[in-house]
Structures are given as C-alpha cells and as structure tokens.
Amino acid sequence: MDLEKVFHMKGGRGETSYSENSSLQKKAADKVNHITVEAIKEMFLESKPMSLCIADLGCSSGPNSLSNIKELVNAIERESRKLFERAPEFRVYLNDLPTNDFNTIFQALPDLYRELKKGRNHGSPSIYIAGYPGTFYGRLFPDKCLHFIYSSNSLHWLSRVPPGIYNEQGDSTNRKSIYISENSPPKVAQAYFEQFKQDFSLFLQSRSDEVVVGGRMVLILLGRNGPNYVDRGTAFLWEILYRSLAILVSKVRC
Amino acid sequence: MDLEKVFHMKGGRGETSYSENSSLQKKAADKVNHITVEAIKEMFLESKPMSLCIADLGCSSGPNSLSNIKELVNAIERESRKLFERAPEFRVYLNDLPTNDFNTIFQALPDLYRELKKGRNHGSPSIYIAGYPGTFYGRLFPDKCLHFIYSSNSLHWLSRVPPGIYNEQGDSTNRKSIYISENSPPKVAQAYFEQFKQDFSLFLQSRSDEVVVGGRMVLILLGRNGPNYVDRGTAFLWEILYRSLAILVSKVRC
C-alpha cells in the first residue's frame, strides 16, 4: 500500500473531521508554545531576514495550523516593533500528504488575512501562504529557503508499515495487532525502531538541504517516559483502535 | 456578493466537472503554445536562473494546468541539454481562488512527478509545486520571485459585477441580461470596460512587484475581432447560459 497516496486525516469540518477533533493535538502544541516562539524569535534577531520563510510540516486541515502561524507572525511583529523596524515579509509553506484536505484550509485563509489586518494601524504584514503537498520523508522545498521549520504531531507517523514485521511468507509476526503491544515479539519493536530511524534520517537529511544557515526547527512528536517500548501512555489509544477494528473484522461474513 | 469567496470552476473529476469539460480551454492554450515556449526559453537563455519560478494564474483543477507545466519544464530541460548544462531547479506556483478544488490537482501530482522521471537517465529535474490560493487582482507572491507568469483563460473573469450597471435604486440597467447583449444600453458596455480596466491595472501592478527583472509573462484571454462590443463569437455561450437561467428562474413558484 502506498501510504503517501492514501494516508490523511479526515477532511472537511463535519462532526467526525480532524478539524473538529484535534484539541488533543492543540494541547500538546500549546504546552511547548513558549519554546516555539522563543526559537523563531532567536532566529529572527540573529539573522534579520527581509523575507522570513516558515514551513509547517504535517499541517493537516484543522484550525491548529493557522492559529500557530498567526502566533508566529505576531511574535515576529512584536519583536520588529520593539526594534522600531518594519516586520519582514512572511512566506508560509503548509505541507501535508497530497490527499490531505487542503481545500478546507485554503478556504479559511481569507478570514486569517482579515484577522491579521485587524487592529494594525500601520498596515498588515505581507504574508504569502502556500500549500506544498508531498511526503516530508524526502525533499519538499527548494534549496536553502526555510528559516523556521515546525512540525507538530506528525513525525510519529512512519512512511510505511515496517517490512521487518513480516516473516518470509509475508505474514505479520505481530499476532494480528496493529501496534507494539505487550504481546508483540521483540522483533516487532525492533522493526518499528528501524523504520523510524530510516524515516527520521531521511527527514533530517531533506530538511538540511532546505534550511538556511542559522535557521531553526521545532519538532513535536509523541514519545514515552521510559526505555520500555510497551508504554501505557501512548499505547492506550492504539489498543482501543485495535479492538474496534478486530470486532469490525470479526463481523464480516465471507 | 464576495466573488473571491464563492467563484470557482466545478471541482472533482465527475462528468460535469471542469476537469472533464475544459478541452475548449486547452485548444486555446495549444494554439499559442509556440509563443509560450518561445517566451520562457528566451527568458531562460538571457538570465539563466539557478532556480526558475513559474506561476500559473487561474490554474483551476483540470489536467490543463499540469500538462502546461510539464511542457514548460521539458522546454527548459531541452535548452539546458543543448548547452550541456544542468537544468535549473523549478519552483511552480499554482494559483486560483480559495474555493478552487486544489485537492484534485494536488492528488494528481505524484503521477506528474513520476512522469517527469520517466526516460531520464541522469535523474529528473528538481521541481517543487505549490498551491497559492487568492485573487490575482492583488498581491499573491513574495517580492521579485517570478521568472515566468502564465495565465490562460482566466483574465476575462472580472473581480466583481461592475457597479456601473446598477441605477440609483440598485437595479440592473442591463434588462435582466447577464452579459453585454445586443439589447444592452451602451452604459452597460462602458461599465464592464471600466471594471476590466480597473482589474487589469491592479493585476499588472501586482505582478510588477512579483516578477524579477528580465521575467516574462504570457496571458491568454478571450477577445473579439472588431470594435463592436456585441460580438457573436464570445456572446454565443453567454446567450445560451442566460436563456437557461431565465427558464430556470421562470419555473420557481414563490
């Protein structure tokens, strides 16, 4: 299965859409908001670009991405005001896989632009927002163009099901489970780890070609507290999902 | 009515979508294809940018936009080969209003990238495609970044219904018609002309901030042969549309 072509959060703005069900993701991003803002400020004060380029990798289609962009633009504007300088031009690149619902996010842009204009007597900042569809496990942007790379709640999604979980017959060795559970053999955890290493290396390698000297990167992704790969904190939701899927499959009459 | 928020071609790939009903637009673009290719080649040979930026304004969601991009990239690659040089990096900006169906166009990108790779022994060109939603009657892109601006079958769409067609009571003086017909008073034609002048000036002014020195622009839009604003060639389709709408309205029971 080509994940790049099919994987996406649920689009639109309906009751079951990602847009209406991403407060958990917002909470995680809010928790480290001070780090994010500090990082972009630091970069700005060091290099003072005339045109500042921000990329949000795995933006999805909810309100989180745009509220985050607003926050970053506001922070840089505040710094510019303190220095009695004009704010830079902002280039914002929103990235997700090609099947992401970019339409919903694009339709919210006129309101964002209007909001950014509000309460600004001396004109609003020049801000140009673009969608860049594609996998971040590979090149996405031109050479040396990004000043600030941001990715929240995305990098724990691997590029594919780790091939190491299959035996020679092509069957999963993970005892029908869909995640690293207490019953998974150690080989399964190792296979996920190998896939993550490979994906994350490719991610860093790609970004290193795209980021300018002095650029910054803030990555927010799920982790766990201890060395034990079976972690209640992160595995809890997977277990519910696994059980629901198992019940669904058991009801299929062939 | 805020046209920027509602105006768009019919999305998706269904029977009645723009994607499946835009062969007429393709024909018009094909007719001047040699001019388009010549213009980008000329620009390339004069300035030889390392990173070449192409913008398609009013890209819509059909196959025309991507086939046009492919054509332009191929032309520059051919020129580079002739010079025994490496092709530049391509940045492609696809623009249309925020309600355009960008999802459909983005989902076709993996196939385009695959096609561009085909038959190239020495690696495919680096090409980064982005969607820039917004009205081209205003700024869309950062300062001085575009090398080649292309717009096909889009610029005859005005930014709004010309206010000059309304009388002091706010009623249309165009005798219920939706275009400049034989029955329209001269004031109506004048109102459309004024709106076009205003829109087109804003278009040119905006692009002049965005284009690099030595950049080129190819604009394809509907025109007419003579000075008479009632032109059978362009008015024919509007008349059919007007009559269909009039019949539809007459059937509404209040």
Coordinates of C-alpha atoms in Angstrom, one line a residue:
Chain A
M1 CA 0.0 0.0 0.0
D2 CA 1.4 3.4 -1.0
L3 CA 0.8 5.4 2.2
E4 CA 1.7 8.6 0.5
K5 CA -1.3 8.3 -1.8
V6 CA -3.9 7.3 0.8
F7 CA -3.0 8.4 4.3
H8 CA -4.7 11.6 5.6
M9 CA -6.7 12.9 8.5
K10 CA -10.4 13.2 7.9
G11 CA -11.1 16.3 5.9
G12 CA -13.9 18.9 6.0
R13 CA -15.5 20.4 9.0
G14 CA -18.1 17.8 9.9
E15 CA -18.6 16.3 13.4
T16 CA -16.1 13.5 12.8
S17 CA -13.5 15.6 10.9
Y18 CA -9.9 16.1 12.2
S19 CA -10.7 19.8 12.2
E20 CA -13.3 19.2 14.9
N21 CA -11.3 16.5 16.8
S22 CA -7.8 17.9 17.2
S23 CA -8.0 19.6 20.6
L24 CA -5.6 17.0 22.0
Q25 CA -3.0 17.9 19.3
K26 CA -3.5 21.6 20.1
K27 CA -2.9 20.9 23.8
A28 CA 0.4 19.3 23.0
A29 CA 1.5 22.2 20.8
D30 CA 0.3 24.8 23.4
K31 CA 2.4 23.1 26.1
V32 CA 5.6 23.9 24.2
N33 CA 4.4 27.2 22.7
H34 CA 7.0 29.2 24.6
I35 CA 9.8 27.1 23.2
T36 CA 8.4 27.5 19.6
V37 CA 8.1 31.3 20.0
E38 CA 11.5 31.6 21.6
A39 CA 13.1 29.6 18.8
I40 CA 11.7 31.8 16.0
K41 CA 12.5 35.0 17.9
E42 CA 16.1 33.9 18.4
M43 CA 16.5 33.1 14.7
F44 CA 14.9 36.4 13.7
L45 CA 17.1 38.5 16.0
E46 CA 20.2 36.7 14.8
S47 CA 19.7 36.9 11.1
K48 CA 17.0 39.5 10.5
P49 CA 15.8 38.2 7.1
M50 CA 13.9 40.6 4.9
S51 CA 11.7 37.7 3.9
L52 CA 11.1 35.1 6.5
C53 CA 10.0 31.6 5.5
I54 CA 8.1 29.3 7.8
A55 CA 7.2 25.7 7.0
D56 CA 4.6 23.7 8.9
L57 CA 5.1 20.0 8.1
G58 CA 2.0 17.8 8.5
C59 CA -0.3 20.8 8.8
S60 CA -3.5 18.7 8.3
S61 CA -6.7 20.6 7.7
G62 CA -7.8 21.8 11.1
P63 CA -7.6 25.2 12.8
N64 CA -4.4 24.3 14.7
S65 CA -2.1 25.1 11.8
L66 CA -3.4 28.6 11.1
S67 CA -3.6 29.6 14.7
N68 CA 0.0 28.5 15.0
I69 CA 1.0 30.6 12.0
K70 CA -0.8 33.6 13.5
E71 CA 1.1 33.1 16.7
L72 CA 4.5 33.1 15.0
V73 CA 3.7 36.1 12.8
N74 CA 2.5 38.0 15.8
A75 CA 5.7 37.2 17.7
I76 CA 8.0 38.4 14.9
E77 CA 5.9 41.6 14.5
R78 CA 6.2 42.3 18.2
E79 CA 10.0 41.9 18.0
S80 CA 10.1 44.2 15.0
R81 CA 8.1 46.9 16.8
K82 CA 10.4 46.7 19.8
L83 CA 13.3 47.5 17.4
F84 CA 11.3 50.2 15.6
E85 CA 11.7 48.2 12.4
R86 CA 9.3 47.1 9.7
A87 CA 8.3 43.5 10.1
P88 CA 9.7 41.2 7.4
E89 CA 7.7 39.7 4.5
F90 CA 6.4 36.3 5.6
R91 CA 6.3 33.2 3.3
V92 CA 4.4 30.4 4.9
Y93 CA 4.6 26.9 3.4
L94 CA 1.9 24.5 4.6
N95 CA 2.8 20.8 3.9
D96 CA 0.9 17.6 4.2
L97 CA 0.4 14.5 2.0
P98 CA -1.3 15.0 -1.3
T99 CA -4.6 13.5 -0.1
N100 CA -4.8 16.0 2.8
D101 CA -7.8 18.3 2.7
F102 CA -6.0 21.5 1.6
N103 CA -9.3 22.9 0.3
T104 CA -10.7 23.4 3.8
I105 CA -7.5 25.1 5.0
F106 CA -7.4 27.3 1.9
Q107 CA -11.0 28.4 2.3
A108 CA -10.1 29.6 5.8
L109 CA -7.3 31.9 4.6
P110 CA -9.4 35.0 3.7
D111 CA -10.6 35.1 7.3
L112 CA -7.0 34.7 8.6
Y113 CA -5.8 37.6 6.4
R114 CA -8.7 39.7 7.7
E115 CA -7.8 38.9 11.3
L116 CA -4.1 39.7 10.7
K117 CA -5.2 43.1 9.4
K118 CA -7.3 43.9 12.5
G119 CA -6.0 46.4 14.9
R120 CA -3.0 47.3 12.8
N121 CA -2.9 51.0 12.0
H122 CA 0.3 50.9 10.0
G123 CA -0.8 48.2 7.5
S124 CA -0.8 44.5 8.0
P125 CA 2.3 42.4 7.4
S126 CA 2.9 41.0 3.9
I127 CA 2.2 37.3 4.3
Y128 CA 2.0 34.8 1.4
I129 CA 0.7 31.3 2.3
A130 CA 1.1 28.3 0.0
G131 CA 0.3 24.6 0.2
Y132 CA 3.1 22.2 -0.6
P133 CA 1.7 18.7 -1.0
G134 CA 4.1 15.7 -0.6
T135 CA 5.8 13.5 1.9
F136 CA 8.2 15.1 4.3
Y137 CA 10.3 11.9 4.1
G138 CA 12.0 13.4 1.1
R139 CA 12.6 16.8 -0.4
L140 CA 9.6 19.2 -0.4
F141 CA 11.1 22.7 -0.8
P142 CA 13.7 24.5 -2.9
D143 CA 17.3 24.7 -1.8
K144 CA 18.1 26.8 1.2
C145 CA 14.8 28.7 1.6
L146 CA 13.4 27.9 5.1
H147 CA 14.1 30.0 8.2
F148 CA 11.9 28.1 10.5
I149 CA 10.6 24.5 10.3
Y150 CA 7.8 23.5 12.5
S151 CA 6.1 20.1 12.8
S152 CA 3.6 19.2 15.4
N153 CA 2.1 15.7 16.0
S154 CA 3.2 14.4 12.6
L155 CA 6.6 12.8 12.8
H156 CA 5.5 9.8 14.7
W157 CA 3.6 8.7 11.5
L158 CA 6.0 6.4 9.6
S159 CA 6.4 6.3 5.9
R160 CA 5.2 2.7 5.7
V161 CA 4.4 -0.4 7.7
P162 CA 7.8 -1.6 8.7
P163 CA 8.8 -4.5 6.4
G164 CA 10.6 -6.1 9.3
I165 CA 7.3 -7.2 11.0
Y166 CA 6.6 -9.7 8.2
N167 CA 8.0 -13.3 8.1
E168 CA 9.3 -15.0 5.0
Q169 CA 5.8 -16.0 4.0
G170 CA 4.7 -12.3 4.1
D171 CA 2.6 -12.7 7.2
S172 CA 2.7 -10.3 10.1
T173 CA 4.7 -11.6 13.1
N174 CA 2.8 -9.1 15.3
R175 CA 0.0 -11.6 16.3
K176 CA -2.7 -9.6 14.4
S177 CA -2.0 -6.5 16.4
I178 CA -1.6 -3.1 14.8
Y179 CA 0.9 -1.6 17.2
I180 CA 3.7 -2.6 19.6
S181 CA 1.6 -4.3 22.3
E182 CA 2.6 -6.3 25.4
N183 CA 2.2 -9.5 23.3
S184 CA 4.4 -8.3 20.5
P185 CA 7.6 -10.2 20.0
P186 CA 10.8 -8.0 20.4
K187 CA 11.4 -8.3 16.7
V188 CA 8.4 -6.2 16.1
A189 CA 9.5 -3.3 18.3
Q190 CA 12.9 -3.6 16.5
A191 CA 11.2 -3.3 13.1
Y192 CA 9.4 -0.2 14.1
F193 CA 12.5 1.3 15.5
E194 CA 14.5 0.6 12.3
Q195 CA 11.7 2.2 10.2
F196 CA 11.7 5.3 12.4
K197 CA 15.5 5.6 12.2
Q198 CA 15.4 5.3 8.4
D199 CA 12.5 7.8 8.1
F200 CA 13.8 10.3 10.6
S201 CA 17.3 10.3 9.0
L202 CA 15.7 11.0 5.6
F203 CA 13.6 13.7 7.2
L204 CA 16.7 15.4 8.7
Q205 CA 18.7 15.0 5.5
S206 CA 16.0 16.6 3.4
R207 CA 15.5 19.5 5.8
S208 CA 19.2 20.1 5.9
D209 CA 19.1 20.9 2.2
E210 CA 16.2 23.2 2.6
V211 CA 17.0 25.2 5.7
V212 CA 19.2 28.4 5.6
V213 CA 22.2 28.8 7.7
G214 CA 21.1 29.9 11.2
G215 CA 17.6 28.5 10.6
R216 CA 15.7 26.8 13.5
M217 CA 13.5 23.7 13.8
V218 CA 10.9 22.8 16.4
L219 CA 9.6 19.2 16.2
I220 CA 6.8 18.0 18.5
L221 CA 6.1 14.3 18.4
L222 CA 4.8 11.5 20.7
G223 CA 7.4 9.9 22.9
R224 CA 7.4 7.9 26.1
N225 CA 9.0 8.2 29.5
G226 CA 11.0 5.0 30.0
P227 CA 13.0 2.6 27.9
N228 CA 10.2 0.0 27.8
Y229 CA 8.6 0.1 24.4
V230 CA 5.2 -1.0 25.8
D231 CA 4.1 2.3 27.2
R232 CA 0.6 2.7 28.6
G233 CA 0.6 6.4 27.8
T234 CA 0.9 6.1 24.1
A235 CA -0.4 2.5 23.6
F236 CA -3.8 3.2 25.2
L237 CA -5.5 4.7 22.2
W238 CA -4.0 2.1 19.8
E239 CA -5.4 -0.6 21.9
I240 CA -9.0 0.8 21.6
L241 CA -8.5 1.3 17.9
Y242 CA -7.1 -2.3 17.5
R243 CA -10.1 -3.8 19.4
S244 CA -12.6 -1.8 17.4
L245 CA -11.0 -3.0 14.2
A246 CA -10.9 -6.6 15.4
I247 CA -14.6 -6.5 16.3
L248 CA -15.4 -5.0 12.9
V249 CA -13.4 -7.7 11.0
S250 CA -15.0 -10.5 13.1
K251 CA -18.4 -9.3 11.9
V252 CA -17.6 -9.7 8.2
R253 CA -19.3 -12.7 6.7
C254 CA -17.3 -14.1 3.8
Chain B
M1 CA -21.5 39.0 -3.2
D2 CA -17.9 38.4 -2.4
L3 CA -16.8 36.7 -5.7
E4 CA -13.4 35.8 -4.2
K5 CA -15.1 33.5 -1.7
V6 CA -17.6 31.8 -3.9
F7 CA -16.4 31.8 -7.5
H8 CA -14.8 28.6 -8.8
M9 CA -14.9 26.1 -11.6
K10 CA -16.7 22.8 -10.8
G11 CA -14.2 20.6 -8.9
G12 CA -13.6 16.9 -8.8
R13 CA -13.4 14.6 -11.8
G14 CA -17.1 13.8 -12.4
E15 CA -18.9 14.0 -15.7
T16 CA -19.8 17.7 -15.2
S17 CA -16.5 18.8 -13.7
Y18 CA -14.3 21.5 -15.2
S19 CA -11.6 18.8 -15.3
E20 CA -13.7 16.8 -17.8
N21 CA -15.0 19.8 -19.7
S22 CA -12.1 22.0 -20.5
S23 CA -11.0 20.9 -23.9
L24 CA -12.0 24.2 -25.4
Q25 CA -9.7 26.0 -23.0
K26 CA -6.9 23.5 -23.8
K27 CA -7.4 24.2 -27.5
A28 CA -7.0 28.0 -27.0
A29 CA -3.8 27.4 -25.0
D30 CA -2.4 24.9 -27.5
K31 CA -2.9 27.4 -30.3
V32 CA -0.3 29.8 -28.8
N33 CA 1.8 27.1 -27.3
H34 CA 4.8 28.0 -29.6
I35 CA 4.6 31.6 -28.2
T36 CA 4.5 30.4 -24.6
V37 CA 7.5 28.1 -25.1
E38 CA 9.5 30.7 -27.0
A39 CA 8.9 33.3 -24.2
I40 CA 10.2 31.0 -21.4
K41 CA 13.1 29.9 -23.5
E42 CA 14.1 33.5 -24.3
M43 CA 13.9 34.4 -20.6
F44 CA 15.9 31.4 -19.6
L45 CA 18.7 31.9 -22.1
E46 CA 19.0 35.6 -21.2
S47 CA 19.1 35.2 -17.4
K48 CA 20.0 31.6 -16.7
P49 CA 18.5 31.4 -13.2
M50 CA 19.7 28.6 -10.9
S51 CA 16.1 28.3 -9.6
L52 CA 13.4 29.1 -12.1
C53 CA 10.0 30.2 -10.8
I54 CA 6.8 29.7 -12.9
A55 CA 3.4 30.9 -11.8
D56 CA 0.1 29.7 -13.4
L57 CA -2.6 32.2 -12.5
G58 CA -6.1 30.8 -12.6
C59 CA -4.9 27.2 -12.8
S60 CA -8.3 25.6 -11.9
S61 CA -8.4 21.9 -11.2
G62 CA -8.3 20.2 -14.6
P63 CA -5.4 18.5 -16.4
N64 CA -4.6 21.6 -18.5
S65 CA -2.5 23.2 -15.8
L66 CA -0.2 20.3 -15.2
S67 CA 0.2 19.4 -18.8
N68 CA 1.2 23.0 -19.4
I69 CA 3.8 22.9 -16.5
K70 CA 5.2 19.6 -18.0
E71 CA 5.6 21.3 -21.4
L72 CA 7.5 24.3 -19.9
V73 CA 9.8 22.1 -17.8
N74 CA 10.5 20.0 -20.8
A75 CA 11.4 23.0 -22.9
I76 CA 13.9 24.3 -20.4
E77 CA 15.4 20.9 -19.9
R78 CA 15.9 20.6 -23.7
E79 CA 17.6 24.0 -23.7
S80 CA 19.9 23.0 -20.8
R81 CA 20.9 19.8 -22.6
K82 CA 21.8 21.7 -25.7
L83 CA 24.1 23.8 -23.6
F84 CA 25.5 20.7 -21.8
E85 CA 24.3 22.3 -18.6
R86 CA 22.3 21.0 -15.6
A87 CA 18.6 22.1 -15.7
P88 CA 17.7 24.7 -13.1
E89 CA 15.6 23.9 -10.0
F90 CA 11.9 24.6 -10.8
R91 CA 9.5 26.3 -8.5
V92 CA 6.0 26.1 -9.7
Y93 CA 3.2 28.2 -8.1
L94 CA -0.4 27.2 -9.0
N95 CA -2.9 29.9 -8.2
D96 CA -6.6 30.2 -8.2
L97 CA -9.3 31.5 -5.9
P98 CA -9.5 29.9 -2.4
T99 CA -12.6 27.9 -3.3
N100 CA -10.9 26.2 -6.3
D101 CA -10.6 22.5 -6.0
F102 CA -6.9 22.3 -5.2
N103 CA -7.3 18.8 -3.7
T104 CA -7.9 17.3 -7.1
I105 CA -4.9 18.9 -8.6
F106 CA -2.6 18.0 -5.7
Q107 CA -3.7 14.4 -5.8
A108 CA -2.5 14.3 -9.4
L109 CA 1.0 15.5 -8.5
P110 CA 2.6 12.1 -7.6
D111 CA 1.7 10.9 -11.1
L112 CA 3.2 14.1 -12.7
Y113 CA 6.4 13.6 -10.7
R114 CA 6.6 10.0 -11.8
E115 CA 6.1 11.0 -15.5
L116 CA 8.8 13.7 -15.2
K117 CA 11.2 11.0 -14.0
K118 CA 10.4 8.6 -16.9
G119 CA 13.1 8.2 -19.6
R120 CA 15.6 10.4 -17.8
N121 CA 18.8 8.6 -17.2
H122 CA 20.6 11.4 -15.4
G123 CA 18.0 12.0 -12.7
S124 CA 14.8 14.0 -13.0
P125 CA 14.7 17.8 -12.6
S126 CA 14.1 19.2 -9.1
I127 CA 10.6 20.5 -9.2
Y128 CA 8.7 21.9 -6.3
I129 CA 5.0 22.6 -6.9
A130 CA 2.9 24.7 -4.5
G131 CA -0.7 26.0 -4.5
Y132 CA -1.2 29.7 -3.8
P133 CA -4.9 30.4 -3.2
G134 CA -6.1 34.0 -3.6
T135 CA -7.3 36.6 -6.2
F136 CA -4.8 37.7 -8.8
Y137 CA -6.4 41.1 -8.6
G138 CA -3.9 41.9 -5.8
R139 CA -0.6 40.6 -4.5
L140 CA -0.2 36.8 -4.4
F141 CA 3.5 36.1 -4.2
P142 CA 6.6 37.5 -2.4
D143 CA 8.6 40.4 -3.8
K144 CA 10.6 39.7 -7.0
C145 CA 10.4 36.0 -7.2
L146 CA 8.7 35.1 -10.5
H147 CA 10.6 34.4 -13.7
F148 CA 7.6 33.4 -15.8
I149 CA 4.0 34.3 -15.4
Y150 CA 1.3 32.4 -17.3
S151 CA -2.4 32.8 -17.3
S152 CA -4.7 31.1 -19.7
N153 CA -8.5 31.6 -20.0
S154 CA -8.7 33.4 -16.6
L155 CA -8.2 37.1 -17.0
H156 CA -11.6 37.7 -18.7
W157 CA -13.2 36.9 -15.3
L158 CA -13.7 40.2 -13.5
S159 CA -13.3 40.7 -9.8
R160 CA -16.9 41.7 -9.4
V161 CA -20.1 42.6 -11.2
P162 CA -19.4 46.1 -12.4
P163 CA -21.1 48.5 -10.1
G164 CA -21.8 50.8 -13.1
I165 CA -24.5 48.6 -14.4
Y166 CA -26.8 49.5 -11.5
N167 CA -29.0 52.5 -11.4
E168 CA -29.5 54.7 -8.3
Q169 CA -32.2 52.3 -6.9
G170 CA -29.7 49.5 -7.1
D171 CA -31.4 47.7 -10.0
S172 CA -29.5 46.4 -13.0
T173 CA -29.8 48.6 -16.1
N174 CA -28.9 45.5 -18.3
R175 CA -32.6 44.5 -18.9
K176 CA -32.2 41.3 -16.8
S177 CA -29.4 40.1 -19.1
I178 CA -26.1 38.7 -17.6
Y179 CA -23.8 39.9 -20.3
I180 CA -23.3 42.6 -22.9
S181 CA -26.0 41.7 -25.4
E182 CA -27.5 43.4 -28.4
N183 CA -30.2 44.9 -26.2
S184 CA -27.8 46.2 -23.5
P185 CA -27.6 50.0 -23.3
P186 CA -24.2 51.5 -24.1
K187 CA -23.7 52.4 -20.4
V188 CA -23.5 48.6 -19.6
A189 CA -20.7 48.0 -22.0
Q190 CA -18.9 51.1 -20.5
A191 CA -19.4 49.7 -17.0
Y192 CA -17.8 46.4 -18.0
F193 CA -15.0 48.2 -19.7
E194 CA -14.3 50.3 -16.6
Q195 CA -14.2 47.3 -14.4
F196 CA -11.9 45.5 -16.7
K197 CA -9.5 48.5 -16.8
Q198 CA -9.5 48.7 -13.1
D199 CA -9.0 45.0 -12.6
F200 CA -6.3 44.6 -15.3
S201 CA -4.4 47.6 -13.9
L202 CA -4.4 46.0 -10.5
F203 CA -3.3 42.7 -12.0
L204 CA -0.3 44.3 -13.8
Q205 CA 0.6 46.4 -10.8
S206 CA 0.7 43.4 -8.6
R207 CA 2.7 41.3 -11.0
S208 CA 5.2 44.1 -11.5
D209 CA 6.1 43.8 -7.8
E210 CA 6.4 40.0 -8.1
V211 CA 8.3 39.5 -11.3
V212 CA 12.1 39.6 -11.5
V213 CA 13.9 41.9 -13.9
G214 CA 14.0 40.1 -17.3
G215 CA 11.0 38.0 -16.4
R216 CA 8.3 37.2 -19.0
M217 CA 4.5 37.0 -19.0
V218 CA 2.1 35.1 -21.4
L219 CA -1.6 36.0 -20.9
I220 CA -4.3 34.2 -22.9
L221 CA -7.7 35.7 -22.7
L222 CA -10.9 36.0 -24.7
G223 CA -11.1 38.9 -27.0
R224 CA -13.0 39.9 -30.1
N225 CA -12.2 40.8 -33.7
G226 CA -13.8 44.2 -34.1
P227 CA -14.6 47.3 -32.1
N228 CA -18.3 46.3 -31.6
Y229 CA -18.8 45.0 -28.1
V230 CA -21.7 42.8 -29.2
D231 CA -19.6 40.0 -30.7
R232 CA -21.2 36.7 -31.8
G233 CA -18.0 34.8 -31.2
T234 CA -17.9 35.4 -27.5
A235 CA -21.5 36.2 -26.7
F236 CA -22.9 33.0 -28.1
L237 CA -22.3 30.9 -25.0
W238 CA -23.4 33.6 -22.7
E239 CA -26.7 33.8 -24.5
I240 CA -27.3 30.0 -24.0
L241 CA -26.4 30.4 -20.3
Y242 CA -28.7 33.4 -20.0
R243 CA -31.6 31.7 -21.5
S244 CA -31.2 28.6 -19.4
L245 CA -31.0 30.7 -16.3
A246 CA -34.1 32.7 -17.3
I247 CA -36.1 29.5 -17.9
L248 CA -34.9 28.2 -14.5
V249 CA -36.0 31.4 -12.7
S250 CA -39.4 31.4 -14.5
K251 CA -40.1 28.0 -13.1
V252 CA -39.7 29.0 -9.5
R253 CA -43.0 29.2 -7.7
C254 CA -42.9 31.8 -5.0

